[in-house]
Coordinates of C-alpha atoms in Angstrom, one line a residue:
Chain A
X162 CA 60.2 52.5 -24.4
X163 CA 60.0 54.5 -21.5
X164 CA 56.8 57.1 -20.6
X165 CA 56.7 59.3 -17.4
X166 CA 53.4 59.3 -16.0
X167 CA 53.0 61.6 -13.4
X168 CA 54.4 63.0 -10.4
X169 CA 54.5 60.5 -7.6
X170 CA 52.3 62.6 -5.3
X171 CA 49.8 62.6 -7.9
X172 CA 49.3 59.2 -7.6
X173 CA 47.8 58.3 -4.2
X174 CA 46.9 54.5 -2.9
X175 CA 43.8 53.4 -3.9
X176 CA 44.2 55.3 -6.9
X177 CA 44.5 54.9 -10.8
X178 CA 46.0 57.2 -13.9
X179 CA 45.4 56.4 -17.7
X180 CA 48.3 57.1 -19.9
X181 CA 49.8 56.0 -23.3
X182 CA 53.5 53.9 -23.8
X183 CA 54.2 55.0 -27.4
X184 CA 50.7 54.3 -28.9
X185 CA 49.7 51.8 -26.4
X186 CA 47.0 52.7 -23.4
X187 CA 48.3 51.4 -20.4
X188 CA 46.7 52.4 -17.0
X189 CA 48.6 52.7 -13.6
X190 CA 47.6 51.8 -10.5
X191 CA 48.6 52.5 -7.0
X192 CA 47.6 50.2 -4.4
X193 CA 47.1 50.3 -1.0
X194 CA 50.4 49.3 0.6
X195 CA 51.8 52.1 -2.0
X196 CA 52.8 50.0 -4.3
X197 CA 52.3 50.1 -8.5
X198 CA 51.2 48.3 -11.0
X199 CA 50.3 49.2 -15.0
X200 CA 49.0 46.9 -17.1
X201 CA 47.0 47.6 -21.0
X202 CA 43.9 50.0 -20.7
X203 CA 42.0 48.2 -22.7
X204 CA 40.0 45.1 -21.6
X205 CA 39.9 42.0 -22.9
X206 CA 36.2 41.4 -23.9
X207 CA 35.1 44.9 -25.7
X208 CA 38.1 46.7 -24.8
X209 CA 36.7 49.4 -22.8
X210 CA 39.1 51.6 -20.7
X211 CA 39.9 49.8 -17.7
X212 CA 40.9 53.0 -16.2
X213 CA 37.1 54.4 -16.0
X214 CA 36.1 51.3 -14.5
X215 CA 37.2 51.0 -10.1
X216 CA 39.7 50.4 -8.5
X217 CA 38.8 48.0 -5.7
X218 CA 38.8 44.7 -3.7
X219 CA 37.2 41.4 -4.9
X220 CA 35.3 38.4 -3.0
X221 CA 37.2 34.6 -2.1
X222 CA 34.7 31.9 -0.7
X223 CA 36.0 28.2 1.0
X224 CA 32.5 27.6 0.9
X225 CA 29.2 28.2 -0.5
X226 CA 27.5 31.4 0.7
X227 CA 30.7 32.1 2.9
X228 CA 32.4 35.7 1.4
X229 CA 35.5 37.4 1.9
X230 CA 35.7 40.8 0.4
X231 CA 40.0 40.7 0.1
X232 CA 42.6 42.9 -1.7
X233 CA 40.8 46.1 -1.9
X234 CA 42.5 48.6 -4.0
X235 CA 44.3 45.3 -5.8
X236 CA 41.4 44.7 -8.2
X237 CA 40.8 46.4 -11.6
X238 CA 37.1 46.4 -12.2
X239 CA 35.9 47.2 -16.1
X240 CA 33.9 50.1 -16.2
X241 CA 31.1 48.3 -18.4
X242 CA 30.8 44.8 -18.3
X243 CA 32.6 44.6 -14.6
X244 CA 35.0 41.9 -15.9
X245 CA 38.0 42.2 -13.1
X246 CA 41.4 41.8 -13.5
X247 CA 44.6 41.5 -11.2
X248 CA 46.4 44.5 -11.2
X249 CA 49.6 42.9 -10.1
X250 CA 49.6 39.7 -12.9
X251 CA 46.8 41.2 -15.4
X252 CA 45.0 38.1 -14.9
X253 CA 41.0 37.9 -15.5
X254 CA 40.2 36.7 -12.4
X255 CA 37.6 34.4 -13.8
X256 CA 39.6 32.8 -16.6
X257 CA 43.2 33.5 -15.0
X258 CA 44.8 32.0 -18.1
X259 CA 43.9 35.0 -20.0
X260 CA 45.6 38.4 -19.2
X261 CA 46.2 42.0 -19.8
X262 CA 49.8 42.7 -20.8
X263 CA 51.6 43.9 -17.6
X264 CA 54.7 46.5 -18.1
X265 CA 57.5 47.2 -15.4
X266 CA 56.7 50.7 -13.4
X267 CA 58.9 52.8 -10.8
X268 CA 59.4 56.2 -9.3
X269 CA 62.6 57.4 -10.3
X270 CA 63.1 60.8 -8.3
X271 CA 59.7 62.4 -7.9
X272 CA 58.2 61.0 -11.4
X273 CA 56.3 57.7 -11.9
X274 CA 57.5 55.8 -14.9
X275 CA 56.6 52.9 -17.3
X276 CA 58.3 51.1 -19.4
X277 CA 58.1 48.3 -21.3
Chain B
X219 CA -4.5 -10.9 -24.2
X220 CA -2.1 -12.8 -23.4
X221 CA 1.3 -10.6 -21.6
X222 CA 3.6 -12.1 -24.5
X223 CA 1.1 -10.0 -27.1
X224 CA 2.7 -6.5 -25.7
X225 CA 6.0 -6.3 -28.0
X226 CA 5.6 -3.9 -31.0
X227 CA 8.2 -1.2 -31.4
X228 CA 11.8 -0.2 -31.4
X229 CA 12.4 -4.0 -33.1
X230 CA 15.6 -3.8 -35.9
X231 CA 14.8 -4.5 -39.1
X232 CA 18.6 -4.9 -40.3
X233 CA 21.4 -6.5 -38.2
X234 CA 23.6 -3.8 -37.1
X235 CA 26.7 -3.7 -34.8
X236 CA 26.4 -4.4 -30.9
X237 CA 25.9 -1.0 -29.0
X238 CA 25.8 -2.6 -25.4
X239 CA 23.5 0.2 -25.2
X240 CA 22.9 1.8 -21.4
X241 CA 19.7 2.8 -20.8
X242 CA 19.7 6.0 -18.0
X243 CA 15.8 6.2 -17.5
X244 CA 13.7 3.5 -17.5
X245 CA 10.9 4.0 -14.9
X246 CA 9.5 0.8 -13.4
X247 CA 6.1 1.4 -11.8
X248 CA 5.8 0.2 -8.0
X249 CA 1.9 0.1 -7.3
X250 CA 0.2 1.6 -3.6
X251 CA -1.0 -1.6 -2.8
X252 CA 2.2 -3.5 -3.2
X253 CA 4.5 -0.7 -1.1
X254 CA 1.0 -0.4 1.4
X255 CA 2.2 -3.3 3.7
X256 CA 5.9 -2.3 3.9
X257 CA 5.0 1.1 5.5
X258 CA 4.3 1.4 9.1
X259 CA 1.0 2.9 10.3
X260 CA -0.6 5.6 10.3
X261 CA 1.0 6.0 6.8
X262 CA -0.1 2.4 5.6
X263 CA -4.1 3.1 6.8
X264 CA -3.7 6.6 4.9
X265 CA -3.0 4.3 1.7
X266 CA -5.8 1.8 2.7
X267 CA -8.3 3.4 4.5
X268 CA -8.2 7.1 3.4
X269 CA -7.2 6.4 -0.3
X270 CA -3.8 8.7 -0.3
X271 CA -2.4 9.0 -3.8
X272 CA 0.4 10.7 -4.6
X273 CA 0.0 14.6 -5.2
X274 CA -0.7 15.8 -8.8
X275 CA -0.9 19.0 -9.3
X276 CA -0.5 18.9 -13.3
X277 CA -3.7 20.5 -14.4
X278 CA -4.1 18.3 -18.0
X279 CA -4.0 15.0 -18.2
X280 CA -1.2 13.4 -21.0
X281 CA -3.3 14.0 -23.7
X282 CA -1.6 11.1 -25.9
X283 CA -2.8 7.6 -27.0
X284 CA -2.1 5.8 -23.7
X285 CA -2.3 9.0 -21.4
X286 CA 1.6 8.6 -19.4
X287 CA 2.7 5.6 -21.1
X288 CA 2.8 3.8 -24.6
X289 CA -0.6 2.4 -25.0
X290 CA 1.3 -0.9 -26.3
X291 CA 2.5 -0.7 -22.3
X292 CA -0.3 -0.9 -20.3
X293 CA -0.8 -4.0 -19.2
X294 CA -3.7 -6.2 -19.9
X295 CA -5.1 -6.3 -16.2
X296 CA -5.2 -2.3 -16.0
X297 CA -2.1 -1.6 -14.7
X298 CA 0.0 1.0 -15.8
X299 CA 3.5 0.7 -18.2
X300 CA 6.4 -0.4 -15.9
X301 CA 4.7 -2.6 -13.4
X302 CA 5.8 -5.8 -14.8
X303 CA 9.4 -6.7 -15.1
X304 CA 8.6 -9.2 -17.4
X305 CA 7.2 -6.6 -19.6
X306 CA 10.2 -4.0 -18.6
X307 CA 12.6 -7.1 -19.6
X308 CA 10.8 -7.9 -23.0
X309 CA 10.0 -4.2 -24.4
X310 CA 13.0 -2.4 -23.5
X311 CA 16.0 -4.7 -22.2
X312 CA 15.2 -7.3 -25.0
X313 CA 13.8 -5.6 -27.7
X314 CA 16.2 -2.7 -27.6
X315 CA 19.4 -4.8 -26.7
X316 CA 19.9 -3.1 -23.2
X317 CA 23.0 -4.8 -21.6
X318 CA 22.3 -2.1 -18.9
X319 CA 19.4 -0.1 -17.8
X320 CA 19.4 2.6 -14.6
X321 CA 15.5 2.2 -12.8
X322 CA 14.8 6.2 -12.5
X323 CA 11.3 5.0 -10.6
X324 CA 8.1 7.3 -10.8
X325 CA 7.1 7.5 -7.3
X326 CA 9.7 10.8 -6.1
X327 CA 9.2 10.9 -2.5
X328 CA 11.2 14.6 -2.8
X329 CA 8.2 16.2 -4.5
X330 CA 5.3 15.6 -1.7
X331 CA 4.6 18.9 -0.5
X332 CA 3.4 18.0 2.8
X333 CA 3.6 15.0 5.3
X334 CA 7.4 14.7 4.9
X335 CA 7.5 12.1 7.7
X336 CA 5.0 9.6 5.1
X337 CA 7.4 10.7 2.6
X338 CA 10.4 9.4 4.1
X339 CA 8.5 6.3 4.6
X340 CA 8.0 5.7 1.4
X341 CA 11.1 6.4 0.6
X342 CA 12.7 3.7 2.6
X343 CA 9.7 1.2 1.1
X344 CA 10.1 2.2 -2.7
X345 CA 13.6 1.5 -2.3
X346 CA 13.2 -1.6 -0.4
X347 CA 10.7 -3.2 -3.0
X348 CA 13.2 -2.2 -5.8
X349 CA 15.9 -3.9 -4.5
X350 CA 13.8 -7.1 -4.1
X351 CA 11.5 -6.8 -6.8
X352 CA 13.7 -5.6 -9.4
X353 CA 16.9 -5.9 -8.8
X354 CA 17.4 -9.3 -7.6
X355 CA 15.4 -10.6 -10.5
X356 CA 17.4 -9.1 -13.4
X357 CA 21.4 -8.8 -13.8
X358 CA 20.8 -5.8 -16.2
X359 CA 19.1 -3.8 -14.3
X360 CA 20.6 -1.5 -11.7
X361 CA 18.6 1.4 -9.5
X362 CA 18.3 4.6 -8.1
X363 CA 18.2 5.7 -4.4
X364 CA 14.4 7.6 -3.4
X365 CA 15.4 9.4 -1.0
X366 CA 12.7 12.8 1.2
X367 CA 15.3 15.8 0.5
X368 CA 12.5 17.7 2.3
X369 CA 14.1 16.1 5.9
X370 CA 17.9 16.4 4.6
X371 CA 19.1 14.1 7.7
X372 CA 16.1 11.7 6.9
X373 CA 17.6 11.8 3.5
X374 CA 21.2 11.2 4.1
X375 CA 20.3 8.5 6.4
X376 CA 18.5 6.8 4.0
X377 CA 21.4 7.2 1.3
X378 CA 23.5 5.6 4.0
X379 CA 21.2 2.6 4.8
X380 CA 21.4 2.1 0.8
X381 CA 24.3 3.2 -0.5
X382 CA 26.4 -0.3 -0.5
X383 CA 23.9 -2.2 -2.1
X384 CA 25.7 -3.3 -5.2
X385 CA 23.2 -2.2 -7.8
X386 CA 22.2 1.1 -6.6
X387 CA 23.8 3.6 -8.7
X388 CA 22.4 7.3 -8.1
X389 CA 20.4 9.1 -6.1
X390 CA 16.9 10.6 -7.6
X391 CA 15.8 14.0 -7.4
X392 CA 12.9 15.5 -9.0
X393 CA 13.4 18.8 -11.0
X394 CA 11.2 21.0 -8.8
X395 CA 10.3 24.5 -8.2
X396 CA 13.1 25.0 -5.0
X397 CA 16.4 25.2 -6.0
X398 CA 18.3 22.0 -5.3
X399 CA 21.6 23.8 -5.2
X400 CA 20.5 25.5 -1.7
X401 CA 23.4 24.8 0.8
X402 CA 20.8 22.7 2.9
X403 CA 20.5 19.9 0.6
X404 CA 24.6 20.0 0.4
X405 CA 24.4 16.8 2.8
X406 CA 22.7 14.6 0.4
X407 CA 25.4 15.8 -2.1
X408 CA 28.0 14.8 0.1
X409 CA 26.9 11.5 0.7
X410 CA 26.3 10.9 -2.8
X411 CA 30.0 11.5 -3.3
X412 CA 31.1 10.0 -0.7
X413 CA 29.7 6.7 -1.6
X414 CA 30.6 7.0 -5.3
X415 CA 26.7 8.1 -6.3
X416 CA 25.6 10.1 -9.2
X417 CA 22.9 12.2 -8.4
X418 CA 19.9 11.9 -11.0
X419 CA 17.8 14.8 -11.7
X420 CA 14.2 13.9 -13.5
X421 CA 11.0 16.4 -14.1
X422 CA 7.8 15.0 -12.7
X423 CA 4.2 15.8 -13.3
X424 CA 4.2 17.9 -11.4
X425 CA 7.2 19.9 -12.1
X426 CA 5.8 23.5 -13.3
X427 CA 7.5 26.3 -15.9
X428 CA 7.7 29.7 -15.8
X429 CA 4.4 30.1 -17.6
X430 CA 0.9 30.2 -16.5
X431 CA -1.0 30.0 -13.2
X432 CA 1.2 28.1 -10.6
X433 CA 3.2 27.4 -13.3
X434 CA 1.4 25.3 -15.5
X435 CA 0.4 27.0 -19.0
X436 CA -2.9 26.6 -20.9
X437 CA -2.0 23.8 -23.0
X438 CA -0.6 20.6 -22.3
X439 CA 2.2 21.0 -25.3
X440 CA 3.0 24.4 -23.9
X441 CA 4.0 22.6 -20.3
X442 CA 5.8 19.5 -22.1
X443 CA 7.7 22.2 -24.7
X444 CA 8.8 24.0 -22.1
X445 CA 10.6 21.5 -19.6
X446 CA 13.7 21.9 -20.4
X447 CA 13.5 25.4 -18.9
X448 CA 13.4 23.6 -15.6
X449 CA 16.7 21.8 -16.4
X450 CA 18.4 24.4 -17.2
X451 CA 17.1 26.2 -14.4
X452 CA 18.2 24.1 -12.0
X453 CA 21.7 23.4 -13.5
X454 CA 22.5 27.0 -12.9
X455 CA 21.2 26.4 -9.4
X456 CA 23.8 24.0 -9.0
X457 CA 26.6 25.4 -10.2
X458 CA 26.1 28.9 -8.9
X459 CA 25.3 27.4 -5.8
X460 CA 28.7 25.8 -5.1
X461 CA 27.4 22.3 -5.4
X462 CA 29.9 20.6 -8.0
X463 CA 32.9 22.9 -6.9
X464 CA 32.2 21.8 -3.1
X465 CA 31.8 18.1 -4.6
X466 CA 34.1 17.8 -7.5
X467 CA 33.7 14.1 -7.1
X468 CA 30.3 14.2 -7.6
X469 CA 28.5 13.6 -11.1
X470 CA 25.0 15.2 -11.9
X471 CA 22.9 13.4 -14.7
X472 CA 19.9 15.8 -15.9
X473 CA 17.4 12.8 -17.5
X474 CA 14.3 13.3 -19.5
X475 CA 15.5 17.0 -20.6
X476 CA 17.1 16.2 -23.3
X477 CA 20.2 18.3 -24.4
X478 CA 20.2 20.5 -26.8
X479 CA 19.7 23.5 -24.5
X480 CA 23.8 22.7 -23.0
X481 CA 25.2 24.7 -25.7
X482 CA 23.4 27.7 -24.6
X483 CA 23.8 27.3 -21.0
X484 CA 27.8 27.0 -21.7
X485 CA 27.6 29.8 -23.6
X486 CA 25.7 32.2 -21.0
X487 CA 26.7 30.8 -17.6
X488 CA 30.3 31.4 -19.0
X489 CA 29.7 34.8 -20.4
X490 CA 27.8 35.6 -16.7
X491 CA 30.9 34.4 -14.4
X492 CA 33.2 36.8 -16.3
X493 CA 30.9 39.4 -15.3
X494 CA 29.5 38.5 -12.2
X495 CA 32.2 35.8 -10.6
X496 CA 32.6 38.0 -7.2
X497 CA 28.6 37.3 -7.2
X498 CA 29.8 33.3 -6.1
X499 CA 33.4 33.2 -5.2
X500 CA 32.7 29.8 -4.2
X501 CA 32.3 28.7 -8.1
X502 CA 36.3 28.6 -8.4
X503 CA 36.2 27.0 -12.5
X504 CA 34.2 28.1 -15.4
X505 CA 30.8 27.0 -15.7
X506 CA 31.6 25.6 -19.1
X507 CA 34.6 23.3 -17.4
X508 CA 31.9 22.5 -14.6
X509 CA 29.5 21.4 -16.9
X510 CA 32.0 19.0 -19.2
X511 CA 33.6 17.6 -16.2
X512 CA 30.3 16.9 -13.6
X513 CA 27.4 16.6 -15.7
X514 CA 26.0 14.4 -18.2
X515 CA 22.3 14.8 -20.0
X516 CA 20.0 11.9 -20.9
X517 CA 19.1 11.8 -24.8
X518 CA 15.6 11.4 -24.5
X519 CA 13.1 13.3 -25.4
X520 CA 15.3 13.8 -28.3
X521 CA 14.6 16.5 -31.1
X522 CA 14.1 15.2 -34.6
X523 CA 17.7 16.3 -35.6
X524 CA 19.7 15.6 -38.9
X525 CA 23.1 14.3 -38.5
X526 CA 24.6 17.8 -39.2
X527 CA 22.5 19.1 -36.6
X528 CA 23.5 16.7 -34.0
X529 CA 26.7 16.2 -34.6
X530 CA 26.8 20.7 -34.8
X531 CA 25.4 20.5 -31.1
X532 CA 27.8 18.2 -30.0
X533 CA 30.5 20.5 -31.3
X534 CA 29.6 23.3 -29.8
X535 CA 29.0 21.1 -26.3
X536 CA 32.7 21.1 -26.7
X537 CA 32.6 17.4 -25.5
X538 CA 31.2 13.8 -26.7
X539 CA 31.4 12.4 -23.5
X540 CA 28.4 14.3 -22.0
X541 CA 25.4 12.7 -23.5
X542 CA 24.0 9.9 -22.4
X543 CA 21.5 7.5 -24.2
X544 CA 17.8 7.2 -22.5
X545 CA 14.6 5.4 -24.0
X546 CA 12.2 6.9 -21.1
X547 CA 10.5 3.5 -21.3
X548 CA 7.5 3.1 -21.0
X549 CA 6.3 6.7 -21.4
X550 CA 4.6 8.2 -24.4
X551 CA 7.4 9.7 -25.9
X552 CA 10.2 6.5 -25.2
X553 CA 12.7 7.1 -27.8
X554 CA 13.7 3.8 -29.4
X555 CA 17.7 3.5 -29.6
X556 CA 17.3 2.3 -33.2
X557 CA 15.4 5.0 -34.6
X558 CA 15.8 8.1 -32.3
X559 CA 19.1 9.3 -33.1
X560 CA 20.2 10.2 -36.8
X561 CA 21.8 7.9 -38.6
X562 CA 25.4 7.9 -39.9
X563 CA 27.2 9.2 -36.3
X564 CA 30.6 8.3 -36.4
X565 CA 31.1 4.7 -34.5
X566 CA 33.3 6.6 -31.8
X567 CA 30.6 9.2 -31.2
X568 CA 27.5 6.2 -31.1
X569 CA 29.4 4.0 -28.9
X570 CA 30.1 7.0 -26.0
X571 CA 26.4 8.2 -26.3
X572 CA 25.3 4.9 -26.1
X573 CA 27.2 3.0 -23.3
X574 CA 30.7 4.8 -22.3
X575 CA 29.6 8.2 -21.1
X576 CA 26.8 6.2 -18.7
X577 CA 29.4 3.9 -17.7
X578 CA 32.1 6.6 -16.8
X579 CA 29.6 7.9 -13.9
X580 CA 28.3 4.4 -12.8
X581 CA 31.1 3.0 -11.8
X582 CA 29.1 -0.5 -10.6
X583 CA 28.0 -1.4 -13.5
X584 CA 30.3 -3.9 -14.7
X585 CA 33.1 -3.7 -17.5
X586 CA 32.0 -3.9 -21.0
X587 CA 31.0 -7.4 -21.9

């Protein structure tokens, strides 16, 4: 299966798109080095829409009380519960065993394309 | 009287099967006047001459039979349960078949709320006397290190000076109104894990709840209902805190709480990291997988619960091998290892609550006889 999303312009680092692969909500994500990701619009624990939630960094600690705010524009945040998710592996970053489905995207000419 | 008259309860009726039953809170009571002349001056004039007693700031007194202790306890010259070890060896080791029991103290040097240099005195004297007053005299018995958190190097130093002793197993803390997982106190964690220490975490008289003025609610079975709330209060200070991540070694034993309140906390801490993980980066595992793998929970004060009811908590604890049988000897509320828990636990189950799951975080107590 195969869905065009958008035109690459339209899809700027640091920015997200919701579409649909057949009857499947996927979103897609752009991230700040320009590179994309789409994984299942839907989140794990209610299923809201991931792609109303942000689009942002997270927080890694060595030590207590010690953050790092890391891979902005990498991190899928769920627009109600804030649950957050990897856009590149669709893993919950608390419980990384459980993830989103991931599909393959591309540009292919102007157009950015998922598919599964 | 005479001190052989003092034996009454937790005696079988029936012969049953050998539990080699650990017992992970027995308090033996060291008197004033005995620690008095171990403690250097000014501290040992404030005991003599100014009458210091340790801070209470519990506004009811224990409004049972025998006030803190079984009445059948007290001791025929006036002094309180616990002060005799003839009386600790005859009511709890003998009578309840102890092969094992873990001295949890009463005298928490970590709860004074002033004169923390006198606190880290007695410290160093309670755990002196225990070592020669009660450890030398019984091979059952093994103890806990009272340590003044209030002076953290004070602390560690004193963990240090007592770690190798062969029968000290833990380190005591009392559940208190500070957080104990405050990256300050992360020293005495680290020593504890270090040398192969549990840390022990017991309430104390004067340990408030959430209720009332400074804590303390109207009514005395208000306070005493309510303690657990202090547990699990300071579990999730723990955990969120970084403690058993930064100290995966380390194992946390919650005694006098009871714990039936663990399903719940596994069930909200876990549902709280998914939202809120990027809140404590440095908490790296589930708090349900935290909780499983680093801490265990004393039995006592145990619930009156039916054998589905137990066995439904342990189920949804998602592990047998985090409880840990207590007695709480010689408090009002002991629980008696004969009578306390329901009957009809499956064998495998009894013998973990009752000896192994102690045993798996005291690694000096020796191998099952």
């Amino acid at each position: 299966m195969r869905q065009v999303v958008c035109k690459s312009d339209e899809l700027k680092p640091g920015q997200m798109i919701m579409t649909t692969l057949g009857r499947i909500p996927v979103v897609v994500t752009r991230a700040p080095d320009g590179s994309l990701s789409a994984v299942a619009n839907a989140c794990l624990h209610l299923g809201a829409p991931l792609g109303k939630g942000r689009l942002c960094g997270t927080t890694e600690a060595d030590e207590p009380a010690q953050y790092r705010y890391v891979r902005e524009g990498e991190i899928l945040k769920c627009p109600w519960h804030g649950f957050e998710y990897d856009t590149r592996t669709g893993c919950l970053l608390a419980e990384p065993e459980r993830k989103l489905r991931t599909f393959q995207v591309s540009v292919e000419g102007d157009e950015v394309v998922v598919h599964t | 009287m005479a001190i052989q008259e003092g034996l009454s309860t937790g005696v079988r009726e029936t012969p049953r099967e050998k539990l080699n039953i650990i017992d992970t809170d027995i308090h033996e009571r060291v008197m004033l006047h005995d620690l008095a002349p171990r403690l250097p001056n000014p501290f040992q004039r404030y005991i003599k001459e100014s009458g210091w007693v340790l801070e209470r700031h519990m506004p009811y007194t224990q409004p049972t039979a025998g006030g803190l202790d079984r009445l059948d306890s007290k001791l025929p010259d006036g002094r309180p349960g616990g002060a005799d070890i003839e009386w600790v060896k005859r009511q709890v080791l003998d009578e309840c078949e102890v092969e094992y029991g873990i001295l949890t103290g009463w005298l928490y040097p970590s709860m004074m709320r002033a004169w923390f240099e006198f606190a880290t005195a007695l410290a160093t004297a309670v755990n002196d006397y225990q070592m020669e007053n009660w450890l030398a005299k019984d091979d059952r018995l093994y103890g806990s290190i009272h340590i003044a958190a209030q002076d953290v190097p004070s602390a560690v130093r004193e963990i240090e000076r007592c770690a190798d002793h062969p029968k000290m197993v833990q380190v005591m803390l009392p559940i208190e109104i500070h957080e104990w997982g405050d990256p300050k106190y992360h020293p005495i964690y680290e020593a504890c894990q270090r040398h192969g220490l549990a840390v022990g975490f017991h309430h104390t008289e004067n340990t408030p709840t959430c209720m009332g003025i400074q804590g303390f609610p109207r009514y005395f079975i208000t306070w005493h209902s309510l303690v657990p709330q202090m547990f699990m209060a300071q579990v999730a200070s723990l955990i969120f805190n970084g403690v058993p991540d930064k100290f995966p070694d380390l194992k946390i034993i919650m005694v006098e709480g009871g714990f039936t309140y663990v399903p719940h906390l596994i069930w909200k801490f876990d549902q709280q990291y998914k939202m809120l993980r990027h809140e404590v980066p440095w908490v790296k595992r589930l708090p349900s997988r935290i909780l499983r793998e680093q801490f265990r929970f004393a039995t006592q004060p145990i619930e009156e619960l039916t054998t589905k009811e137990f066995l439904q908590i342990v189920d949804q604890m998602g592990s047998d091998e985090m409880i840990c049988f207590s007695t709480d000897y010689p408090h009002w509320d002991f629980d008696s290892p004969f009578q306390a828990l329901p009957p009809g636990l499956p064998e495998d189950l009894r013998r973990k609550i009752f000896s192994e799951n102690a045993r798996a975080i005291y690694p000096k107590l020796p191998r099952k006889k």
